[in-house]
Amino acid sequence: MASSGSDRSSGDADAISRAVAEACKAQEWSKGIRLLNKLPDTITSPRLLCNRAWCYSKLELHKHVIKDCDKALELNPSTLEAYLYKGQALAALNRTQEACQVWEQGCNAAQGLSTELPLVVELHMLAMQAQSSGLLMHTATDVAQPPITTIKSSSRGMTTTVVSSAKKNKGTFFSPLNLDSDVIEHIEGGPRNKQLNHHGLQSLTLDIRLSKGIGQVNRGNYEEAISIFNMLLEENPRSCDALLGRGTAYAFLRKLESAITDFSKAIEVDPTVGEAWKRRGQARAAIGATTKALEDLTKAMELEPGSADLLHERGIVYYKLKDFGAAVNDLQECVVLDPKNKFAYNYLGLSLTSSGNYTEGIVAHRKAVELDTSYKEGWTHLAQSYKELADSDKAIECLQKAVALDGKYVQAYRLWGILLHGLGDHKNSVNKLSKGLEFDLANLECLYMRASCYHALGEFSDAIKDYDLVLRMVINSAENRTLQHLSFYQREIALYTASKLASPFNRFDIDEDLDPIFKEAWCKRLLPTPSFKHQPSLNVMPKGGQLRQQDSALTRTKKMLLEAADEIGRLIQYNCPGFLRNIRQHRMAGLAALEIAQKVLYTWQAMHENPQELEDLKDSSPKSLRRSKRKSSNGRSGNRGGPQCSNKVGHPSNCRCQEDDDSMKGPIVSTWRDVFSIAVKWRQVSEPCDSVVWVDMLSEKEFKAGFGSHTPMVLGQAKVVRYHPNAERALQIVKDLIKVRHFVNDAANEVIDLSDPNKLVAVDATKSCFDLYKVIGTTFWVNTECMSTAKEGKILDGTRLTLQKTAAKGLEFSIRTPGTPDRWAEYDIEMTSAWEAVCDAYCNGAFGSTDVKELEPVRNGILRLCFYWYNFMPLARGTAVVGYITLLGLFLAANMKVTANIPENFQVDWEAILSPHLNMFTGAVQPWLYPSVLMEMSWQTLPDVSATFGTTGAVISALSSYDM
């Protein structure tokens, strides 16, 4: 009669148990561990877990001892052996205070267990010995988390509680454990056998040497460990344990290819050893072979299901692959199994925040630092999360903790410097970045950011030095190559700016003066080409490109203007996650708004006094569509740095507000572009590392190709913190447009027919951009609509809502606004009409008025102008802030002072972009904007901005002269 499945299972377990006993009698500890792993009851039996812990202890795998004992105690808190072995493992790791606490807990747990008297006595003696010997004074801290690329100790096998060479293992604190102890009876299930045959003695010798090799790895003596393993492998080239041990030692020496070779050989010897798959996965991850690493770790998971260590390791690989959803799943499961794993919580926090779930990510990071308040990496990553949410106070609090723990921790200083840069505090940013560079002179990001800060502050000599250092570095990553490319472009712009310090600010004109191809490459962050002509060096400039004292001096007149500007500029702040309060940008916005107000009022006065001015404005409007070539003899092209570029009639370098030597008699701003260009110029100089340029001032080829702005809401699997709040509304717009049009366009601009009713139903049923992509099946885009007011019934192209596939199971859902000549021409007509309407409303109906009703057409006209500006999006970046600065300036020019902060979670530019009709936009803005307006003319007594800050140097000094 055939035996049942349960009988066979029971027989297999008995056979394995006997094999375990034989292995332990022969002191073949690693074999015993592997056999215990095969017993299905091991993970649920406190006794079997203790047996495995005991085997681990013989190989000095102390971390595994602790984990098995914790599991045993979770199953049965009265398992005294678990207290014993766990305490011994902690003591071996120099965590003697914790060891003592564990032994005392064991004593308490043993109350009433008279049958366990020998163990109770041993626990008590160990606790007393630890206290009396003063070992509690030598409590060691946990090993700091290694970088992602480091092989970490975990799971079963050769590598254990790894101590770096800086923290040598000072010996174990184990009480005698041998085959005569009570524990062996649990394994044998019968009488003890003390006799060892010849094979047993050989195995004993092998395991002793194996244990010595592991001990050397634990102590950081990797070369000595390799020597031991080499001898073992000479005797037995197919020793899986020796291959694992040597491979691990190689990994710690960063000889990762050698490590991978050893781990691969171990897999060939025994493909059922999960540790070999895991180690190879770790090593492959360290060299960047993340896909193969993922395959190895997944195989290891099949062999060792439910392993917290493997979930941790695979979660890290998923994180590196930017598969944040999978990373979160693994790491959440890991912390359930191993709730004291601070590293797992840290990576869980990183994965959550990278996917845009910042609140949950912060909870995970908080848990990591609660588990270990001395965890500097945890505090720094928590600071990063707060920074992304624009909670600068909490971010700085965390960074202060990190540097208090380690005054030489470069990553904390790097992040602190970046945070201060984002707050507009460039001076203190330089201090933090310099502190980081004291300890890591080759930190490229610190150098690049410090160069950027020096550049913005007008300290060009220091900026050029740092840019040059970055350019001379050997780069080993795509991200760093991008920073190196940017350093080239920004170095040239720094030299250009330095050459303009003593010149009138209206002569600072990167749109006109710089090579269009150079600007395109800068915007796209491309590899610089040798064809770019370099700007003159600092040593040929007056004063070596330094700011003049008269530009830096803060006079009473300047202070008066700066106070007014700071009050106005604060109003541009978006009260949304991700938008830091940048005081430098606030000051820039206030000064730009005041200059707009002053020049526009002067223009309106001229128009009011001479109505023909307004008629001339209307007659000249078509000129803004024509393109003309500037001759090389034009004196303004001296800083071009490359081929001649085309210029547009209507560009500020041709308009009368520029005060050219032979053409300017007053600050008249005759076109919409003249007005917005004032804010553009201020935005360009306030943060010179942002590529704020007019799209139509790029080359003819790029302009015709439709180069424009690009803003993602979803990037890969990440919800972009600033813009994702608009994604749900944008998705609904896409679905509504498909429902009406029955088509979309693919990446090649070909039409994808969606007229099939079933397809339309499927589109309507989608709940996310991922669902919608599955229905369409490929990258696609739709144009939003923007209804014209200049030509009744005309529909302008708004923006392109684009959904495209990316790597790592992700998508990009974004707005892309192409700046093509045809689109530019249509919006130029719209902007001209709106600007004329504003001028006409003020000059012919409300000039000098403070009556709200009389000014109603003016403020409605300003909102109309800004609505089309936002939809036009004519800058490579910076359109949003330039638009709102201009709104503030135009309101002020009409004696209407805006006092309202922008409401929480409201983004003015996105409201315009996602509104097809002007009245939808004004209906959203008017309720909070109009009630805040005060009729005020006192601003007209302020000094003239252009005269007070007349030179480029004076403007740079003004933007840098604040106190935090």
PDB file of N, CA, C and O in Angstrom, residues 707-761:
ATOM      1  N   PHE A 707      10.490  74.250 -30.407  1.00  0.00           N
ATOM      2  CA  PHE A 707      11.092  74.176 -29.070  1.00  0.00           C
ATOM      3  C   PHE A 707      10.229  74.967 -28.087  1.00  0.00           C
ATOM      4  O   PHE A 707       9.746  76.055 -28.392  1.00  0.00           O
ATOM      5  N   GLY A 708      10.041  74.426 -26.906  1.00  0.00           N
ATOM      6  CA  GLY A 708       9.225  75.137 -25.925  1.00  0.00           C
ATOM      7  C   GLY A 708       9.388  74.580 -24.536  1.00  0.00           C
ATOM      8  O   GLY A 708      10.273  73.775 -24.264  1.00  0.00           O
ATOM      9  N   SER A 709       8.510  74.996 -23.652  1.00  0.00           N
ATOM     10  CA  SER A 709       8.592  74.581 -22.249  1.00  0.00           C
ATOM     11  C   SER A 709       7.988  73.191 -22.070  1.00  0.00           C
ATOM     12  O   SER A 709       7.186  72.726 -22.879  1.00  0.00           O
ATOM     13  N   HIS A 710       8.377  72.561 -20.992  1.00  0.00           N
ATOM     14  CA  HIS A 710       7.981  71.185 -20.722  1.00  0.00           C
ATOM     15  C   HIS A 710       7.891  71.018 -19.210  1.00  0.00           C
ATOM     16  O   HIS A 710       8.881  71.209 -18.502  1.00  0.00           O
ATOM     17  N   THR A 711       6.701  70.675 -18.716  1.00  0.00           N
ATOM     18  CA  THR A 711       6.501  70.542 -17.274  1.00  0.00           C
ATOM     19  C   THR A 711       5.756  69.252 -16.973  1.00  0.00           C
ATOM     20  O   THR A 711       4.591  69.103 -17.349  1.00  0.00           O
ATOM     21  N   PRO A 712       6.414  68.286 -16.303  1.00  0.00           N
ATOM     22  CA  PRO A 712       5.742  67.019 -15.986  1.00  0.00           C
ATOM     23  C   PRO A 712       4.909  67.105 -14.714  1.00  0.00           C
ATOM     24  O   PRO A 712       5.269  67.794 -13.762  1.00  0.00           O
ATOM     25  N   MET A 713       3.807  66.377 -14.718  1.00  0.00           N
ATOM     26  CA  MET A 713       2.991  66.188 -13.518  1.00  0.00           C
ATOM     27  C   MET A 713       3.263  64.818 -12.899  1.00  0.00           C
ATOM     28  O   MET A 713       3.244  64.651 -11.681  1.00  0.00           O
ATOM     29  N   VAL A 714       3.476  63.834 -13.779  1.00  0.00           N
ATOM     30  CA  VAL A 714       3.887  62.485 -13.367  1.00  0.00           C
ATOM     31  C   VAL A 714       5.151  62.164 -14.140  1.00  0.00           C
ATOM     32  O   VAL A 714       5.218  62.383 -15.356  1.00  0.00           O
ATOM     33  N   LEU A 715       6.158  61.688 -13.437  1.00  0.00           N
ATOM     34  CA  LEU A 715       7.441  61.390 -14.075  1.00  0.00           C
ATOM     35  C   LEU A 715       7.875  59.995 -13.667  1.00  0.00           C
ATOM     36  O   LEU A 715       8.290  59.776 -12.531  1.00  0.00           O
ATOM     37  N   GLY A 716       7.765  59.045 -14.600  1.00  0.00           N
ATOM     38  CA  GLY A 716       8.042  57.662 -14.250  1.00  0.00           C
ATOM     39  C   GLY A 716       6.924  57.145 -13.359  1.00  0.00           C
ATOM     40  O   GLY A 716       5.770  57.077 -13.772  1.00  0.00           O
ATOM     41  N   GLN A 717       7.260  56.817 -12.125  1.00  0.00           N
ATOM     42  CA  GLN A 717       6.237  56.458 -11.138  1.00  0.00           C
ATOM     43  C   GLN A 717       6.083  57.543 -10.086  1.00  0.00           C
ATOM     44  O   GLN A 717       5.394  57.351  -9.088  1.00  0.00           O
ATOM     45  N   ALA A 718       6.724  58.675 -10.315  1.00  0.00           N
ATOM     46  CA  ALA A 718       6.741  59.741  -9.309  1.00  0.00           C
ATOM     47  C   ALA A 718       5.668  60.779  -9.586  1.00  0.00           C
ATOM     48  O   ALA A 718       5.492  61.223 -10.718  1.00  0.00           O
ATOM     49  N   LYS A 719       4.979  61.156  -8.535  1.00  0.00           N
ATOM     50  CA  LYS A 719       4.063  62.291  -8.610  1.00  0.00           C
ATOM     51  C   LYS A 719       4.891  63.539  -8.333  1.00  0.00           C
ATOM     52  O   LYS A 719       5.421  63.703  -7.237  1.00  0.00           O
ATOM     53  N   VAL A 720       5.041  64.399  -9.323  1.00  0.00           N
ATOM     54  CA  VAL A 720       5.870  65.596  -9.163  1.00  0.00           C
ATOM     55  C   VAL A 720       5.196  66.506  -8.146  1.00  0.00           C
ATOM     56  O   VAL A 720       4.062  66.953  -8.349  1.00  0.00           O
ATOM     57  N   VAL A 721       5.902  66.764  -7.048  1.00  0.00           N
ATOM     58  CA  VAL A 721       5.268  67.388  -5.884  1.00  0.00           C
ATOM     59  C   VAL A 721       4.627  68.728  -6.211  1.00  0.00           C
ATOM     60  O   VAL A 721       3.535  69.038  -5.734  1.00  0.00           O
ATOM     61  N   ARG A 722       5.247  69.525  -7.072  1.00  0.00           N
ATOM     62  CA  ARG A 722       4.701  70.845  -7.374  1.00  0.00           C
ATOM     63  C   ARG A 722       3.457  70.779  -8.260  1.00  0.00           C
ATOM     64  O   ARG A 722       2.507  71.545  -8.062  1.00  0.00           O
ATOM     65  N   TYR A 723       3.481  69.874  -9.219  1.00  0.00           N
ATOM     66  CA  TYR A 723       2.490  69.956 -10.291  1.00  0.00           C
ATOM     67  C   TYR A 723       1.500  68.802 -10.335  1.00  0.00           C
ATOM     68  O   TYR A 723       0.506  68.878 -11.060  1.00  0.00           O
ATOM     69  N   HIS A 724       1.743  67.743  -9.578  1.00  0.00           N
ATOM     70  CA  HIS A 724       0.820  66.615  -9.616  1.00  0.00           C
ATOM     71  C   HIS A 724      -0.597  66.982  -9.173  1.00  0.00           C
ATOM     72  O   HIS A 724      -1.574  66.362  -9.653  1.00  0.00           O
ATOM     73  N   PRO A 725      -0.788  67.962  -8.285  1.00  0.00           N
ATOM     74  CA  PRO A 725      -2.168  68.334  -7.938  1.00  0.00           C
ATOM     75  C   PRO A 725      -3.021  68.727  -9.143  1.00  0.00           C
ATOM     76  O   PRO A 725      -4.253  68.710  -9.053  1.00  0.00           O
ATOM     77  N   ASN A 726      -2.386  69.073 -10.267  1.00  0.00           N
ATOM     78  CA  ASN A 726      -3.145  69.438 -11.462  1.00  0.00           C
ATOM     79  C   ASN A 726      -3.430  68.247 -12.367  1.00  0.00           C
ATOM     80  O   ASN A 726      -4.127  68.384 -13.383  1.00  0.00           O
ATOM     81  N   ALA A 727      -2.883  67.069 -12.028  1.00  0.00           N
ATOM     82  CA  ALA A 727      -2.945  65.917 -12.932  1.00  0.00           C
ATOM     83  C   ALA A 727      -4.373  65.404 -13.119  1.00  0.00           C
ATOM     84  O   ALA A 727      -4.764  65.032 -14.234  1.00  0.00           O
ATOM     85  N   GLU A 728      -5.153  65.351 -12.048  1.00  0.00           N
ATOM     86  CA  GLU A 728      -6.517  64.821 -12.162  1.00  0.00           C
ATOM     87  C   GLU A 728      -7.360  65.687 -13.099  1.00  0.00           C
ATOM     88  O   GLU A 728      -8.076  65.179 -13.967  1.00  0.00           O
ATOM     89  N   ARG A 729      -7.237  67.002 -12.944  1.00  0.00           N
ATOM     90  CA  ARG A 729      -7.988  67.912 -13.824  1.00  0.00           C
ATOM     91  C   ARG A 729      -7.504  67.793 -15.266  1.00  0.00           C
ATOM     92  O   ARG A 729      -8.306  67.770 -16.206  1.00  0.00           O
ATOM     93  N   ALA A 730      -6.188  67.703 -15.433  1.00  0.00           N
ATOM     94  CA  ALA A 730      -5.625  67.583 -16.780  1.00  0.00           C
ATOM     95  C   ALA A 730      -6.080  66.290 -17.445  1.00  0.00           C
ATOM     96  O   ALA A 730      -6.390  66.262 -18.647  1.00  0.00           O
ATOM     97  N   LEU A 731      -6.127  65.201 -16.673  1.00  0.00           N
ATOM     98  CA  LEU A 731      -6.570  63.921 -17.222  1.00  0.00           C
ATOM     99  C   LEU A 731      -8.018  64.006 -17.685  1.00  0.00           C
ATOM    100  O   LEU A 731      -8.374  63.478 -18.757  1.00  0.00           O
ATOM    101  N   GLN A 732      -8.857  64.660 -16.929  1.00  0.00           N
ATOM    102  CA  GLN A 732     -10.257  64.804 -17.322  1.00  0.00           C
ATOM    103  C   GLN A 732     -10.387  65.615 -18.605  1.00  0.00           C
ATOM    104  O   GLN A 732     -11.229  65.305 -19.465  1.00  0.00           O
ATOM    105  N   ILE A 733      -9.534  66.626 -18.752  1.00  0.00           N
ATOM    106  CA  ILE A 733      -9.546  67.419 -19.984  1.00  0.00           C
ATOM    107  C   ILE A 733      -9.187  66.549 -21.181  1.00  0.00           C
ATOM    108  O   ILE A 733      -9.821  66.631 -22.241  1.00  0.00           O
ATOM    109  N   VAL A 734      -8.166  65.697 -21.017  1.00  0.00           N
ATOM    110  CA  VAL A 734      -7.775  64.784 -22.104  1.00  0.00           C
ATOM    111  C   VAL A 734      -8.959  63.900 -22.487  1.00  0.00           C
ATOM    112  O   VAL A 734      -9.294  63.742 -23.669  1.00  0.00           O
ATOM    113  N   LYS A 735      -9.617  63.320 -21.507  1.00  0.00           N
ATOM    114  CA  LYS A 735     -10.745  62.425 -21.776  1.00  0.00           C
ATOM    115  C   LYS A 735     -11.899  63.170 -22.449  1.00  0.00           C
ATOM    116  O   LYS A 735     -12.520  62.649 -23.389  1.00  0.00           O
ATOM    117  N   ASP A 736     -12.155  64.399 -21.995  1.00  0.00           N
ATOM    118  CA  ASP A 736     -13.238  65.187 -22.597  1.00  0.00           C
ATOM    119  C   ASP A 736     -12.925  65.527 -24.050  1.00  0.00           C
ATOM    120  O   ASP A 736     -13.823  65.483 -24.916  1.00  0.00           O
ATOM    121  N   LEU A 737     -11.677  65.864 -24.335  1.00  0.00           N
ATOM    122  CA  LEU A 737     -11.298  66.202 -25.702  1.00  0.00           C
ATOM    123  C   LEU A 737     -11.381  64.978 -26.614  1.00  0.00           C
ATOM    124  O   LEU A 737     -11.796  65.084 -27.784  1.00  0.00           O
ATOM    125  N   ILE A 738     -10.982  63.814 -26.100  1.00  0.00           N
ATOM    126  CA  ILE A 738     -11.086  62.580 -26.894  1.00  0.00           C
ATOM    127  C   ILE A 738     -12.555  62.277 -27.195  1.00  0.00           C
ATOM    128  O   ILE A 738     -12.914  61.868 -28.312  1.00  0.00           O
ATOM    129  N   LYS A 739     -13.405  62.498 -26.206  1.00  0.00           N
ATOM    130  CA  LYS A 739     -14.830  62.227 -26.380  1.00  0.00           C
ATOM    131  C   LYS A 739     -15.429  63.086 -27.501  1.00  0.00           C
ATOM    132  O   LYS A 739     -16.294  62.634 -28.262  1.00  0.00           O
ATOM    133  N   VAL A 740     -14.932  64.325 -27.619  1.00  0.00           N
ATOM    134  CA  VAL A 740     -15.439  65.235 -28.639  1.00  0.00           C
ATOM    135  C   VAL A 740     -14.776  65.000 -29.995  1.00  0.00           C
ATOM    136  O   VAL A 740     -15.433  64.955 -31.040  1.00  0.00           O
ATOM    137  N   ARG A 741     -13.444  64.807 -29.992  1.00  0.00           N
ATOM    138  CA  ARG A 741     -12.686  64.755 -31.249  1.00  0.00           C
ATOM    139  C   ARG A 741     -12.569  63.352 -31.844  1.00  0.00           C
ATOM    140  O   ARG A 741     -12.370  63.189 -33.037  1.00  0.00           O
ATOM    141  N   HIS A 742     -12.598  62.343 -31.000  1.00  0.00           N
ATOM    142  CA  HIS A 742     -12.464  60.941 -31.440  1.00  0.00           C
ATOM    143  C   HIS A 742     -11.084  60.628 -32.005  1.00  0.00           C
ATOM    144  O   HIS A 742     -10.939  59.687 -32.792  1.00  0.00           O
ATOM    145  N   PHE A 743     -10.083  61.378 -31.617  1.00  0.00           N
ATOM    146  CA  PHE A 743      -8.717  61.057 -32.051  1.00  0.00           C
ATOM    147  C   PHE A 743      -7.718  61.731 -31.119  1.00  0.00           C
ATOM    148  O   PHE A 743      -8.050  62.662 -30.381  1.00  0.00           O
ATOM    149  N   VAL A 744      -6.479  61.204 -31.180  1.00  0.00           N
ATOM    150  CA  VAL A 744      -5.325  61.854 -30.552  1.00  0.00           C
ATOM    151  C   VAL A 744      -4.199  61.785 -31.573  1.00  0.00           C
ATOM    152  O   VAL A 744      -4.333  61.167 -32.632  1.00  0.00           O
ATOM    153  N   ASN A 745      -3.063  62.409 -31.237  1.00  0.00           N
ATOM    154  CA  ASN A 745      -1.888  62.334 -32.103  1.00  0.00           C
ATOM    155  C   ASN A 745      -0.794  61.540 -31.412  1.00  0.00           C
ATOM    156  O   ASN A 745      -0.594  61.659 -30.204  1.00  0.00           O
ATOM    157  N   ASP A 746      -0.061  60.728 -32.201  1.00  0.00           N
ATOM    158  CA  ASP A 746       1.030  59.962 -31.621  1.00  0.00           C
ATOM    159  C   ASP A 746       2.323  60.776 -31.637  1.00  0.00           C
ATOM    160  O   ASP A 746       2.324  61.957 -32.003  1.00  0.00           O
ATOM    161  N   ALA A 747       3.426  60.133 -31.243  1.00  0.00           N
ATOM    162  CA  ALA A 747       4.707  60.836 -31.122  1.00  0.00           C
ATOM    163  C   ALA A 747       5.182  61.382 -32.453  1.00  0.00           C
ATOM    164  O   ALA A 747       5.928  62.370 -32.504  1.00  0.00           O
ATOM    165  N   ALA A 748       4.772  60.756 -33.560  1.00  0.00           N
ATOM    166  CA  ALA A 748       5.154  61.224 -34.900  1.00  0.00           C
ATOM    167  C   ALA A 748       4.134  62.188 -35.469  1.00  0.00           C
ATOM    168  O   ALA A 748       4.154  62.500 -36.677  1.00  0.00           O
ATOM    169  N   ASN A 749       3.197  62.653 -34.615  1.00  0.00           N
ATOM    170  CA  ASN A 749       2.134  63.592 -34.994  1.00  0.00           C
ATOM    171  C   ASN A 749       1.088  62.972 -35.922  1.00  0.00           C
ATOM    172  O   ASN A 749       0.280  63.699 -36.524  1.00  0.00           O
ATOM    173  N   GLU A 750       1.102  61.651 -36.051  1.00  0.00           N
ATOM    174  CA  GLU A 750       0.085  60.975 -36.844  1.00  0.00           C
ATOM    175  C   GLU A 750      -1.184  60.809 -36.016  1.00  0.00           C
ATOM    176  O   GLU A 750      -1.145  60.656 -34.796  1.00  0.00           O
ATOM    177  N   VAL A 751      -2.324  60.805 -36.715  1.00  0.00           N
ATOM    178  CA  VAL A 751      -3.610  60.704 -36.038  1.00  0.00           C
ATOM    179  C   VAL A 751      -3.878  59.259 -35.625  1.00  0.00           C
ATOM    180  O   VAL A 751      -3.674  58.325 -36.405  1.00  0.00           O
ATOM    181  N   ILE A 752      -4.339  59.077 -34.381  1.00  0.00           N
ATOM    182  CA  ILE A 752      -4.795  57.776 -33.894  1.00  0.00           C
ATOM    183  C   ILE A 752      -6.317  57.845 -33.796  1.00  0.00           C
ATOM    184  O   ILE A 752      -6.864  58.616 -32.998  1.00  0.00           O
ATOM    185  N   ASP A 753      -6.978  57.078 -34.598  1.00  0.00           N
ATOM    186  CA  ASP A 753      -8.445  57.096 -34.650  1.00  0.00           C
ATOM    187  C   ASP A 753      -9.023  56.401 -33.421  1.00  0.00           C
ATOM    188  O   ASP A 753      -8.676  55.268 -33.094  1.00  0.00           O
ATOM    189  N   LEU A 754      -9.938  57.084 -32.745  1.00  0.00           N
ATOM    190  CA  LEU A 754     -10.577  56.535 -31.547  1.00  0.00           C
ATOM    191  C   LEU A 754     -12.097  56.587 -31.677  1.00  0.00           C
ATOM    192  O   LEU A 754     -12.808  56.703 -30.675  1.00  0.00           O
ATOM    193  N   SER A 755     -12.574  56.506 -32.905  1.00  0.00           N
ATOM    194  CA  SER A 755     -14.018  56.646 -33.131  1.00  0.00           C
ATOM    195  C   SER A 755     -14.810  55.399 -32.753  1.00  0.00           C
ATOM    196  O   SER A 755     -16.038  55.449 -32.653  1.00  0.00           O
ATOM    197  N   ASP A 756     -14.138  54.277 -32.561  1.00  0.00           N
ATOM    198  CA  ASP A 756     -14.814  53.047 -32.148  1.00  0.00           C
ATOM    199  C   ASP A 756     -15.534  53.293 -30.814  1.00  0.00           C
ATOM    200  O   ASP A 756     -14.906  53.657 -29.821  1.00  0.00           O
ATOM    201  N   PRO A 757     -16.853  53.073 -30.778  1.00  0.00           N
ATOM    202  CA  PRO A 757     -17.610  53.340 -29.540  1.00  0.00           C
ATOM    203  C   PRO A 757     -17.060  52.596 -28.323  1.00  0.00           C
ATOM    204  O   PRO A 757     -17.059  53.130 -27.216  1.00  0.00           O
ATOM    205  N   ASN A 758     -16.600  51.373 -28.546  1.00  0.00           N
ATOM    206  CA  ASN A 758     -16.045  50.603 -27.424  1.00  0.00           C
ATOM    207  C   ASN A 758     -14.782  51.261 -26.879  1.00  0.00           C
ATOM    208  O   ASN A 758     -14.538  51.275 -25.664  1.00  0.00           O
ATOM    209  N   LYS A 759     -13.990  51.798 -27.796  1.00  0.00           N
ATOM    210  CA  LYS A 759     -12.769  52.485 -27.379  1.00  0.00           C
ATOM    211  C   LYS A 759     -13.106  53.739 -26.577  1.00  0.00           C
ATOM    212  O   LYS A 759     -12.475  54.031 -25.555  1.00  0.00           O
ATOM    213  N   LEU A 760     -14.116  54.475 -27.015  1.00  0.00           N
ATOM    214  CA  LEU A 760     -14.519  55.697 -26.321  1.00  0.00           C
ATOM    215  C   LEU A 760     -15.064  55.383 -24.925  1.00  0.00           C
ATOM    216  O   LEU A 760     -14.807  56.119 -23.973  1.00  0.00           O
ATOM    217  N   VAL A 761     -15.800  54.288 -24.819  1.00  0.00           N
ATOM    218  CA  VAL A 761     -16.300  53.869 -23.507  1.00  0.00           C
ATOM    219  C   VAL A 761     -15.141  53.509 -22.588  1.00  0.00           C
ATOM    220  O   VAL A 761     -15.125  53.864 -21.402  1.00  0.00           O
TER     221      VAL A 761
END
